[in-house]
Amino acid sequence: MNTYKKGLLVAASLTVLLSGCALETKQEAEQRLHGKSVNAAESAAANPPAAGKLTSIQFYVPSEKENSISVIDVVSGKVVGNIPVSESPSTVIFSSTMREAYAANQHSSTISIINTQTLKVVKEVPVGPMPHGIVLSPDNKTLYAATVADQFIYIVNTKEGKEAGTIDLGTGAKTNYVALLGDKLYVSDHENHKVYIVNVKTKTVERTIATGKIPRAVKVSDDGKKLYVPTAGDHALEIYNTADGKLLGKIDVADGATDVVVSDNGQTAIVTGMEGNAVTFVDLQSNKASKTITGLPGAKHISFNRQQTKAYVTLSGSNQVAVIDTEKQEVVDRITVGAQPHGIQLKALPGIGGSC
């Protein structure tokens, strides 16, 4: 073996050793999960990563009452950091490199740009009134913010750290949550009971889908063919064909349907119900609810771990995050975070595999 190849081998080995579960390959993850290798998991559990390390697997949870973000280490299930931000943070997202995070601060009408290594805000970007849902373009250059108190989507140039224009959804529109796939932006309007499909290249509304009452955190399937819409006023999960806006299914779930995650195989959805204090599992093959877990005060937002073996739910009524075993469909832990937790988002290095 020549010197160049040896160097590559050593570098690759060091990458695996230093990265823990964040950079496991799919094969390594399978081996560990089936008992053939547990070194990475044991190492991560024995040596919890520091809050700012890129190799850690964490959830960031904004606290509306404390104007801060709790950093949760997934392996230990403990809060390992705290990031002060502006007033009433609602949601948080990450760049694809995980080096930056962005938080929407409702009462200060700003977007915080956060360095995830130092756990400090490096810039506050003024946007429209009460920013809520935010989403980032795949190249990390453009952030789109829905502002609850007006009719615009605000565009932020993340490299320059400033507003770069708006998209007008029309008089009377009330933007709430957003999802992005390709050049299509999906925006829920909780007051007018509709979802706008916006072309981000032309900055125009291409289609409007009438939904049930009070649509909240919309999600779009990976192939772009289906739109999942929790409707709080109808305690339902609605599924639409994005091409023609036709309703494909409407499933009864917990009251106040708020957020939804869909499994990679497309067979299961999990819907939070904020007013119902519950989470509902939905069988997407039969379009029926299979189980509802109650006793979850203010169940608001939800996110999977990488293997989708657990779902993490913010409980705005109890200052906790509930940890749900998705196979057993039961709560297995509760983690105390900042007061009135809102959104939740996974921070993990990009790449294949990932078992945490």
mmCIF file of C-alpha atoms in Angstrom:
data_model
loop_
_atom_site.group_PDB
_atom_site.id
_atom_site.type_symbol
_atom_site.label_atom_id
_atom_site.label_comp_id
_atom_site.label_asym_id
_atom_site.label_seq_id
_atom_site.Cartn_x
_atom_site.Cartn_y
_atom_site.Cartn_z
ATOM 1 C CA MET A 1 0.000 0.000 0.000
ATOM 2 C CA ASN A 2 1.484 3.352 -0.972
ATOM 3 C CA THR A 3 1.851 6.308 1.399
ATOM 4 C CA TYR A 4 -1.107 8.203 -0.118
ATOM 5 C CA LYS A 5 -3.517 5.292 0.381
ATOM 6 C CA LYS A 6 -2.246 4.732 3.929
ATOM 7 C CA GLY A 7 -2.915 8.364 4.677
ATOM 8 C CA LEU A 8 -6.470 8.084 3.402
ATOM 9 C CA LEU A 9 -7.046 4.967 5.486
ATOM 10 C CA VAL A 10 -5.770 6.628 8.654
ATOM 11 C CA ALA A 11 -7.897 9.718 8.028
ATOM 12 C CA ALA A 12 -10.993 7.610 7.461
ATOM 13 C CA SER A 13 -10.343 5.635 10.630
ATOM 14 C CA LEU A 14 -9.919 8.786 12.680
ATOM 15 C CA THR A 15 -13.158 10.193 11.287
ATOM 16 C CA VAL A 16 -15.113 7.142 12.435
ATOM 17 C CA LEU A 17 -13.462 7.080 15.854
ATOM 18 C CA LEU A 18 -14.002 10.750 16.535
ATOM 19 C CA SER A 19 -17.523 11.025 15.231
ATOM 20 C CA GLY A 20 -19.355 8.523 17.444
ATOM 21 C CA CYS A 21 -22.842 7.718 16.188
ATOM 22 C CA ALA A 22 -23.081 10.869 14.106
ATOM 23 C CA LEU A 23 -21.100 9.484 11.188
ATOM 24 C CA GLU A 24 -21.854 5.770 11.340
ATOM 25 C CA THR A 25 -22.375 4.147 7.992
ATOM 26 C CA LYS A 26 -25.610 2.265 7.413
ATOM 27 C CA GLN A 27 -23.711 -1.031 7.648
ATOM 28 C CA GLU A 28 -22.104 -0.032 10.954
ATOM 29 C CA ALA A 29 -25.436 1.066 12.337
ATOM 30 C CA GLU A 30 -27.032 -2.247 11.358
ATOM 31 C CA GLN A 31 -24.212 -4.204 12.982
ATOM 32 C CA ARG A 32 -24.444 -2.241 16.209
ATOM 33 C CA LEU A 33 -28.237 -2.435 16.376
ATOM 34 C CA HIS A 34 -28.082 -6.206 15.990
ATOM 35 C CA GLY A 35 -25.512 -6.645 18.725
ATOM 36 C CA LYS A 36 -22.453 -7.174 16.542
ATOM 37 C CA SER A 37 -20.777 -3.932 17.579
ATOM 38 C CA VAL A 38 -21.647 -1.571 20.383
ATOM 39 C CA ASN A 39 -18.397 0.351 20.694
ATOM 40 C CA ALA A 40 -19.718 3.605 19.206
ATOM 41 C CA ALA A 41 -22.841 3.653 21.344
ATOM 42 C CA GLU A 42 -20.970 2.699 24.513
ATOM 43 C CA SER A 43 -18.360 5.342 23.862
ATOM 44 C CA ALA A 44 -20.969 8.050 23.285
ATOM 45 C CA ALA A 45 -22.904 7.104 26.423
ATOM 46 C CA ALA A 46 -19.759 6.991 28.572
ATOM 47 C CA ASN A 47 -18.436 10.293 27.208
ATOM 48 C CA PRO A 48 -21.352 12.630 26.486
ATOM 49 C CA PRO A 49 -20.312 15.238 23.921
ATOM 50 C CA ALA A 50 -19.878 18.863 24.873
ATOM 51 C CA ALA A 51 -22.788 21.101 23.885
ATOM 52 C CA GLY A 52 -20.947 22.840 21.078
ATOM 53 C CA LYS A 53 -19.349 19.814 19.425
ATOM 54 C CA LEU A 54 -20.372 19.083 15.844
ATOM 55 C CA THR A 55 -20.060 15.361 16.553
ATOM 56 C CA SER A 56 -22.905 15.390 19.093
ATOM 57 C CA ILE A 57 -26.479 14.350 18.399
ATOM 58 C CA GLN A 58 -28.794 16.833 20.032
ATOM 59 C CA PHE A 59 -32.209 18.435 20.011
ATOM 60 C CA TYR A 60 -32.623 22.182 20.239
ATOM 61 C CA VAL A 61 -35.831 23.288 22.003
ATOM 62 C CA PRO A 62 -36.876 26.971 22.115
ATOM 63 C CA SER A 63 -38.421 28.190 25.390
ATOM 64 C CA GLU A 64 -40.943 30.978 24.817
ATOM 65 C CA LYS A 65 -41.026 32.112 28.436
ATOM 66 C CA GLU A 66 -37.287 32.070 29.094
ATOM 67 C CA ASN A 67 -36.158 33.517 25.728
ATOM 68 C CA SER A 68 -33.653 30.729 25.319
ATOM 69 C CA ILE A 69 -32.970 27.413 23.603
ATOM 70 C CA SER A 70 -32.333 24.232 25.566
ATOM 71 C CA VAL A 71 -29.739 21.872 24.066
ATOM 72 C CA ILE A 72 -30.553 18.206 24.774
ATOM 73 C CA ASP A 73 -27.961 15.464 24.377
ATOM 74 C CA VAL A 74 -29.803 12.514 22.807
ATOM 75 C CA VAL A 75 -27.521 9.794 24.192
ATOM 76 C CA SER A 76 -27.815 10.865 27.826
ATOM 77 C CA GLY A 77 -31.264 12.442 27.564
ATOM 78 C CA LYS A 78 -30.032 15.472 29.503
ATOM 79 C CA VAL A 79 -29.966 19.217 28.893
ATOM 80 C CA VAL A 80 -26.309 20.068 28.231
ATOM 81 C CA GLY A 81 -26.521 23.676 27.100
ATOM 82 C CA ASN A 82 -28.585 26.836 26.980
ATOM 83 C CA ILE A 83 -28.566 29.564 24.318
ATOM 84 C CA PRO A 84 -30.056 33.000 25.170
ATOM 85 C CA VAL A 85 -31.970 34.475 22.215
ATOM 86 C CA SER A 86 -34.509 37.252 21.700
ATOM 87 C CA GLU A 87 -38.136 37.434 22.812
ATOM 88 C CA SER A 88 -40.426 34.409 22.617
ATOM 89 C CA PRO A 89 -38.553 32.006 20.296
ATOM 90 C CA SER A 90 -40.919 29.612 18.535
ATOM 91 C CA THR A 91 -39.053 27.442 16.050
ATOM 92 C CA VAL A 92 -35.443 26.595 15.255
ATOM 93 C CA ILE A 93 -33.744 25.072 12.195
ATOM 94 C CA PHE A 94 -30.174 24.164 11.190
ATOM 95 C CA SER A 95 -27.972 24.648 8.175
ATOM 96 C CA SER A 96 -26.971 21.427 6.432
ATOM 97 C CA THR A 97 -23.492 21.675 7.959
ATOM 98 C CA MET A 98 -25.020 22.069 11.450
ATOM 99 C CA ARG A 99 -22.627 24.937 12.104
ATOM 100 C CA GLU A 100 -25.457 27.491 12.173
ATOM 101 C CA ALA A 101 -28.909 27.465 13.717
ATOM 102 C CA TYR A 102 -31.709 29.935 13.097
ATOM 103 C CA ALA A 103 -34.432 30.792 15.607
ATOM 104 C CA ALA A 104 -37.647 32.713 14.933
ATOM 105 C CA ASN A 105 -38.356 35.164 17.766
ATOM 106 C CA GLN A 106 -42.027 36.119 17.748
ATOM 107 C CA HIS A 107 -42.161 39.113 20.083
ATOM 108 C CA SER A 108 -38.941 40.737 18.909
ATOM 109 C CA SER A 109 -39.785 40.111 15.217
ATOM 110 C CA THR A 110 -36.283 38.860 14.484
ATOM 111 C CA ILE A 111 -34.383 35.805 13.320
ATOM 112 C CA SER A 112 -31.422 34.840 15.520
ATOM 113 C CA ILE A 113 -28.398 33.437 13.710
ATOM 114 C CA ILE A 114 -26.599 31.086 16.109
ATOM 115 C CA ASN A 115 -23.091 29.642 16.026
ATOM 116 C CA THR A 116 -23.626 26.048 17.197
ATOM 117 C CA GLN A 117 -19.971 25.714 18.252
ATOM 118 C CA THR A 118 -19.954 28.666 20.614
ATOM 119 C CA LEU A 119 -23.697 28.446 21.416
ATOM 120 C CA LYS A 120 -23.964 32.198 20.905
ATOM 121 C CA VAL A 121 -26.109 34.445 18.723
ATOM 122 C CA VAL A 122 -23.924 36.140 16.136
ATOM 123 C CA LYS A 123 -26.622 38.303 14.564
ATOM 124 C CA GLU A 124 -30.267 39.350 14.887
ATOM 125 C CA VAL A 125 -32.078 39.912 11.593
ATOM 126 C CA PRO A 126 -35.262 42.055 11.718
ATOM 127 C CA VAL A 127 -38.183 40.616 9.724
ATOM 128 C CA GLY A 128 -41.951 41.071 9.765
ATOM 129 C CA PRO A 129 -44.253 40.944 12.803
ATOM 130 C CA MET A 130 -44.273 37.710 14.815
ATOM 131 C CA PRO A 131 -42.106 35.317 12.761
ATOM 132 C CA HIS A 132 -43.141 31.727 13.379
ATOM 133 C CA GLY A 133 -42.441 29.002 10.821
ATOM 134 C CA ILE A 134 -39.033 29.123 9.116
ATOM 135 C CA VAL A 135 -37.310 26.997 6.493
ATOM 136 C CA LEU A 136 -33.904 27.056 4.806
ATOM 137 C CA SER A 137 -32.997 26.495 1.155
ATOM 138 C CA PRO A 138 -30.815 23.423 0.443
ATOM 139 C CA ASP A 139 -27.784 25.610 -0.303
ATOM 140 C CA ASN A 140 -28.198 27.351 3.105
ATOM 141 C CA LYS A 141 -28.198 30.766 1.443
ATOM 142 C CA THR A 142 -31.853 31.692 1.810
ATOM 143 C CA LEU A 143 -34.205 31.504 4.779
ATOM 144 C CA TYR A 144 -37.976 31.903 4.417
ATOM 145 C CA ALA A 145 -39.945 33.145 7.431
ATOM 146 C CA ALA A 146 -43.708 33.108 7.867
ATOM 147 C CA THR A 147 -44.944 35.984 10.033
ATOM 148 C CA VAL A 148 -48.207 35.406 11.844
ATOM 149 C CA ALA A 149 -49.245 39.058 11.931
ATOM 150 C CA ASP A 150 -49.136 39.908 8.216
ATOM 151 C CA GLN A 151 -49.495 38.586 4.662
ATOM 152 C CA PHE A 152 -45.851 38.199 3.688
ATOM 153 C CA ILE A 153 -43.137 35.593 3.607
ATOM 154 C CA TYR A 154 -39.872 37.303 4.518
ATOM 155 C CA ILE A 155 -36.688 36.290 2.705
ATOM 156 C CA VAL A 156 -33.390 36.400 4.599
ATOM 157 C CA ASN A 157 -29.968 36.304 2.969
ATOM 158 C CA THR A 158 -28.150 34.148 5.525
ATOM 159 C CA LYS A 159 -24.653 34.958 4.282
ATOM 160 C CA GLU A 160 -25.144 38.713 4.576
ATOM 161 C CA GLY A 161 -27.437 38.398 7.584
ATOM 162 C CA LYS A 162 -30.166 40.716 6.333
ATOM 163 C CA GLU A 163 -33.646 40.740 4.840
ATOM 164 C CA ALA A 164 -33.624 40.277 1.075
ATOM 165 C CA GLY A 165 -37.240 40.872 0.104
ATOM 166 C CA THR A 166 -40.723 39.464 0.619
ATOM 167 C CA ILE A 167 -43.326 37.283 -1.058
ATOM 168 C CA ASP A 168 -46.839 38.741 -0.922
ATOM 169 C CA LEU A 169 -49.549 36.119 -0.383
ATOM 170 C CA GLY A 170 -52.378 38.596 -0.821
ATOM 171 C CA THR A 171 -54.525 40.902 1.265
ATOM 172 C CA GLY A 172 -55.793 39.256 4.423
ATOM 173 C CA ALA A 173 -53.398 36.306 4.318
ATOM 174 C CA LYS A 174 -52.029 35.127 7.667
ATOM 175 C CA THR A 175 -48.889 33.050 7.299
ATOM 176 C CA ASN A 176 -48.044 30.485 9.942
ATOM 177 C CA TYR A 177 -45.931 27.403 9.096
ATOM 178 C CA VAL A 178 -43.817 26.646 6.026
ATOM 179 C CA ALA A 179 -42.337 23.634 4.245
ATOM 180 C CA LEU A 180 -39.992 23.684 1.248
ATOM 181 C CA LEU A 181 -39.302 21.114 -1.457
ATOM 182 C CA GLY A 182 -37.510 22.056 -4.650
ATOM 183 C CA ASP A 183 -38.813 25.423 -5.821
ATOM 184 C CA LYS A 184 -42.154 25.010 -4.028
ATOM 185 C CA LEU A 185 -42.893 26.619 -0.684
ATOM 186 C CA TYR A 186 -45.960 25.392 1.220
ATOM 187 C CA VAL A 187 -47.461 27.953 3.610
ATOM 188 C CA SER A 188 -50.325 27.348 6.029
ATOM 189 C CA ASP A 189 -52.882 30.097 6.721
ATOM 190 C CA HIS A 190 -54.511 29.301 10.055
ATOM 191 C CA GLU A 191 -57.111 32.073 9.895
ATOM 192 C CA ASN A 192 -58.304 31.603 6.316
ATOM 193 C CA HIS A 193 -58.067 27.794 6.423
ATOM 194 C CA LYS A 194 -55.873 27.216 3.402
ATOM 195 C CA VAL A 195 -52.374 26.335 2.224
ATOM 196 C CA TYR A 196 -50.543 28.389 -0.396
ATOM 197 C CA ILE A 197 -48.167 26.695 -2.825
ATOM 198 C CA VAL A 198 -45.577 29.302 -3.776
ATOM 199 C CA ASN A 199 -42.945 29.225 -6.509
ATOM 200 C CA VAL A 200 -39.864 30.675 -4.808
ATOM 201 C CA LYS A 201 -38.206 31.433 -8.145
ATOM 202 C CA THR A 202 -41.042 33.626 -9.418
ATOM 203 C CA LYS A 203 -42.227 34.590 -5.894
ATOM 204 C CA THR A 204 -45.830 33.949 -6.899
ATOM 205 C CA VAL A 205 -48.645 31.782 -5.546
ATOM 206 C CA GLU A 206 -49.198 28.903 -7.967
ATOM 207 C CA ARG A 207 -52.048 27.174 -6.169
ATOM 208 C CA THR A 208 -54.208 27.525 -3.085
ATOM 209 C CA ILE A 209 -55.598 24.479 -1.290
ATOM 210 C CA ALA A 210 -58.668 24.927 0.891
ATOM 211 C CA THR A 211 -58.229 22.881 4.075
ATOM 212 C CA GLY A 212 -60.107 22.106 7.260
ATOM 213 C CA LYS A 213 -60.194 24.591 10.116
ATOM 214 C CA ILE A 214 -56.934 26.018 11.468
ATOM 215 C CA PRO A 215 -54.170 24.285 9.496
ATOM 216 C CA ARG A 216 -50.898 24.265 11.375
ATOM 217 C CA ALA A 217 -47.462 22.673 10.718
ATOM 218 C CA VAL A 218 -47.595 21.363 7.144
ATOM 219 C CA LYS A 219 -45.242 18.686 5.817
ATOM 220 C CA VAL A 220 -44.614 17.536 2.234
ATOM 221 C CA SER A 221 -43.593 14.014 1.203
ATOM 222 C CA ASP A 222 -40.069 13.445 -0.103
ATOM 223 C CA ASP A 223 -41.364 12.900 -3.633
ATOM 224 C CA GLY A 224 -43.429 16.083 -3.451
ATOM 225 C CA LYS A 225 -46.681 14.315 -4.274
ATOM 226 C CA LYS A 226 -48.436 14.497 -0.907
ATOM 227 C CA LEU A 227 -49.054 17.293 1.544
ATOM 228 C CA TYR A 228 -49.796 16.448 5.184
ATOM 229 C CA VAL A 229 -51.848 19.076 7.031
ATOM 230 C CA PRO A 230 -52.822 18.841 10.721
ATOM 231 C CA THR A 231 -56.034 20.876 11.130
ATOM 232 C CA ALA A 232 -56.558 21.924 14.740
ATOM 233 C CA GLY A 233 -60.180 22.988 14.363
ATOM 234 C CA ASP A 234 -61.212 19.682 12.780
ATOM 235 C CA HIS A 235 -58.954 17.494 15.005
ATOM 236 C CA ALA A 236 -57.758 15.814 11.822
ATOM 237 C CA LEU A 237 -54.753 14.925 9.714
ATOM 238 C CA GLU A 238 -55.566 15.832 6.122
ATOM 239 C CA ILE A 239 -53.605 14.500 3.148
ATOM 240 C CA TYR A 240 -53.661 16.283 -0.204
ATOM 241 C CA ASN A 241 -52.404 15.650 -3.722
ATOM 242 C CA THR A 242 -50.018 18.546 -4.358
ATOM 243 C CA ALA A 243 -50.551 18.394 -8.135
ATOM 244 C CA ASP A 244 -54.277 19.137 -8.108
ATOM 245 C CA GLY A 245 -55.070 19.963 -4.492
ATOM 246 C CA LYS A 246 -57.499 17.065 -4.087
ATOM 247 C CA LEU A 247 -58.102 15.600 -0.639
ATOM 248 C CA LEU A 248 -56.692 12.065 -0.436
ATOM 249 C CA GLY A 249 -57.596 11.323 3.151
ATOM 250 C CA LYS A 250 -58.871 12.825 6.395
ATOM 251 C CA ILE A 251 -58.134 10.983 9.645
ATOM 252 C CA ASP A 252 -59.529 11.859 13.071
ATOM 253 C CA VAL A 253 -56.741 12.547 15.577
ATOM 254 C CA ALA A 254 -56.417 14.322 18.935
ATOM 255 C CA ASP A 255 -58.014 17.744 19.418
ATOM 256 C CA GLY A 256 -55.935 20.710 18.329
ATOM 257 C CA ALA A 257 -53.867 18.815 15.743
ATOM 258 C CA THR A 258 -50.613 20.749 15.554
ATOM 259 C CA ASP A 259 -47.636 18.948 13.996
ATOM 260 C CA VAL A 260 -46.892 15.729 12.155
ATOM 261 C CA VAL A 261 -43.956 13.480 11.273
ATOM 262 C CA VAL A 262 -44.130 10.720 8.675
ATOM 263 C CA SER A 263 -41.946 7.613 8.698
ATOM 264 C CA ASP A 264 -39.487 7.113 5.853
ATOM 265 C CA ASN A 265 -41.444 4.111 4.573
ATOM 266 C CA GLY A 266 -44.595 6.214 4.373
ATOM 267 C CA GLN A 267 -46.601 3.809 6.493
ATOM 268 C CA THR A 268 -46.969 5.739 9.755
ATOM 269 C CA ALA A 269 -47.654 9.304 10.785
ATOM 270 C CA ILE A 270 -47.542 10.689 14.317
ATOM 271 C CA VAL A 271 -49.659 13.774 15.014
ATOM 272 C CA THR A 272 -49.498 16.026 18.071
ATOM 273 C CA GLY A 273 -52.661 17.547 19.531
ATOM 274 C CA MET A 274 -51.926 20.646 21.574
ATOM 275 C CA GLU A 275 -55.435 21.264 22.909
ATOM 276 C CA GLY A 276 -56.079 17.530 23.268
ATOM 277 C CA ASN A 277 -52.889 16.985 25.290
ATOM 278 C CA ALA A 278 -52.217 13.890 23.225
ATOM 279 C CA VAL A 279 -50.309 12.267 20.375
ATOM 280 C CA THR A 280 -51.982 10.066 17.751
ATOM 281 C CA PHE A 281 -50.345 7.308 15.687
ATOM 282 C CA VAL A 282 -51.876 7.008 12.207
ATOM 283 C CA ASP A 283 -51.708 3.983 9.908
ATOM 284 C CA LEU A 284 -51.300 5.564 6.476
ATOM 285 C CA GLN A 285 -52.087 2.287 4.716
ATOM 286 C CA SER A 286 -55.639 2.264 6.046
ATOM 287 C CA ASN A 287 -55.866 6.005 6.813
ATOM 288 C CA LYS A 288 -56.983 5.255 10.357
ATOM 289 C CA ALA A 289 -55.730 6.203 13.795
ATOM 290 C CA SER A 290 -54.092 3.189 15.458
ATOM 291 C CA LYS A 291 -53.349 4.582 18.929
ATOM 292 C CA THR A 292 -53.613 7.803 20.926
ATOM 293 C CA ILE A 293 -51.324 8.561 23.865
ATOM 294 C CA THR A 294 -52.959 10.939 26.347
ATOM 295 C CA GLY A 295 -51.659 12.840 29.361
ATOM 296 C CA LEU A 296 -49.227 14.994 27.343
ATOM 297 C CA PRO A 297 -49.974 18.613 28.383
ATOM 298 C CA GLY A 298 -49.886 20.970 25.420
ATOM 299 C CA ALA A 299 -48.291 18.443 23.048
ATOM 300 C CA LYS A 300 -47.018 20.814 20.391
ATOM 301 C CA HIS A 301 -44.123 19.926 18.098
ATOM 302 C CA ILE A 302 -42.491 16.632 17.257
ATOM 303 C CA SER A 303 -39.271 15.293 15.751
ATOM 304 C CA PHE A 304 -37.827 11.832 15.132
ATOM 305 C CA ASN A 305 -34.387 10.617 16.114
ATOM 306 C CA ARG A 306 -32.315 9.444 13.162
ATOM 307 C CA GLN A 307 -33.459 5.821 13.232
ATOM 308 C CA GLN A 308 -37.058 6.897 13.896
ATOM 309 C CA THR A 309 -37.138 4.579 16.908
ATOM 310 C CA LYS A 310 -38.066 7.506 19.129
ATOM 311 C CA ALA A 311 -40.165 10.619 18.722
ATOM 312 C CA TYR A 312 -39.541 13.723 20.836
ATOM 313 C CA VAL A 313 -42.554 15.918 21.645
ATOM 314 C CA THR A 314 -42.510 19.360 23.260
ATOM 315 C CA LEU A 315 -45.070 19.687 26.046
ATOM 316 C CA SER A 316 -45.828 23.390 26.274
ATOM 317 C CA GLY A 317 -48.048 22.803 29.300
ATOM 318 C CA SER A 318 -45.448 21.067 31.455
ATOM 319 C CA ASN A 319 -42.033 22.458 30.461
ATOM 320 C CA GLN A 320 -40.939 19.036 29.293
ATOM 321 C CA VAL A 321 -40.081 17.010 26.225
ATOM 322 C CA ALA A 322 -41.768 13.605 26.091
ATOM 323 C CA VAL A 323 -39.716 10.755 24.618
ATOM 324 C CA ILE A 324 -41.891 8.189 22.814
ATOM 325 C CA ASP A 325 -40.769 4.702 21.803
ATOM 326 C CA THR A 326 -42.261 4.467 18.307
ATOM 327 C CA GLU A 327 -42.336 0.649 18.249
ATOM 328 C CA LYS A 328 -44.008 0.252 21.638
ATOM 329 C CA GLN A 329 -45.998 3.450 21.049
ATOM 330 C CA GLU A 330 -45.555 4.606 24.624
ATOM 331 C CA VAL A 331 -43.797 7.360 26.562
ATOM 332 C CA VAL A 332 -40.484 6.121 27.947
ATOM 333 C CA ASP A 333 -39.017 9.327 29.360
ATOM 334 C CA ARG A 334 -39.651 13.011 30.054
ATOM 335 C CA ILE A 335 -36.914 15.646 29.919
ATOM 336 C CA THR A 336 -37.300 18.972 31.713
ATOM 337 C CA VAL A 337 -36.406 21.964 29.523
ATOM 338 C CA GLY A 338 -37.099 25.716 29.555
ATOM 339 C CA ALA A 339 -40.544 27.102 30.366
ATOM 340 C CA GLN A 340 -43.178 26.738 27.630
ATOM 341 C CA PRO A 341 -41.189 24.775 25.043
ATOM 342 C CA HIS A 342 -42.323 25.340 21.469
ATOM 343 C CA GLY A 343 -40.479 23.838 18.478
ATOM 344 C CA ILE A 344 -37.925 21.026 18.427
ATOM 345 C CA GLN A 345 -35.236 20.192 15.884
ATOM 346 C CA LEU A 346 -32.495 17.575 15.597
ATOM 347 C CA LYS A 347 -28.879 18.672 15.303
ATOM 348 C CA ALA A 348 -26.658 15.961 13.864
ATOM 349 C CA LEU A 349 -23.852 15.851 11.370
ATOM 350 C CA PRO A 350 -24.970 15.274 7.783
ATOM 351 C CA GLY A 351 -24.091 11.991 6.155
ATOM 352 C CA ILE A 352 -25.340 8.452 5.925
ATOM 353 C CA GLY A 353 -26.329 6.279 8.842
ATOM 354 C CA GLY A 354 -26.745 7.848 12.220
ATOM 355 C CA SER A 355 -28.242 5.693 14.921
ATOM 356 C CA CYS A 356 -29.037 8.061 17.775
#
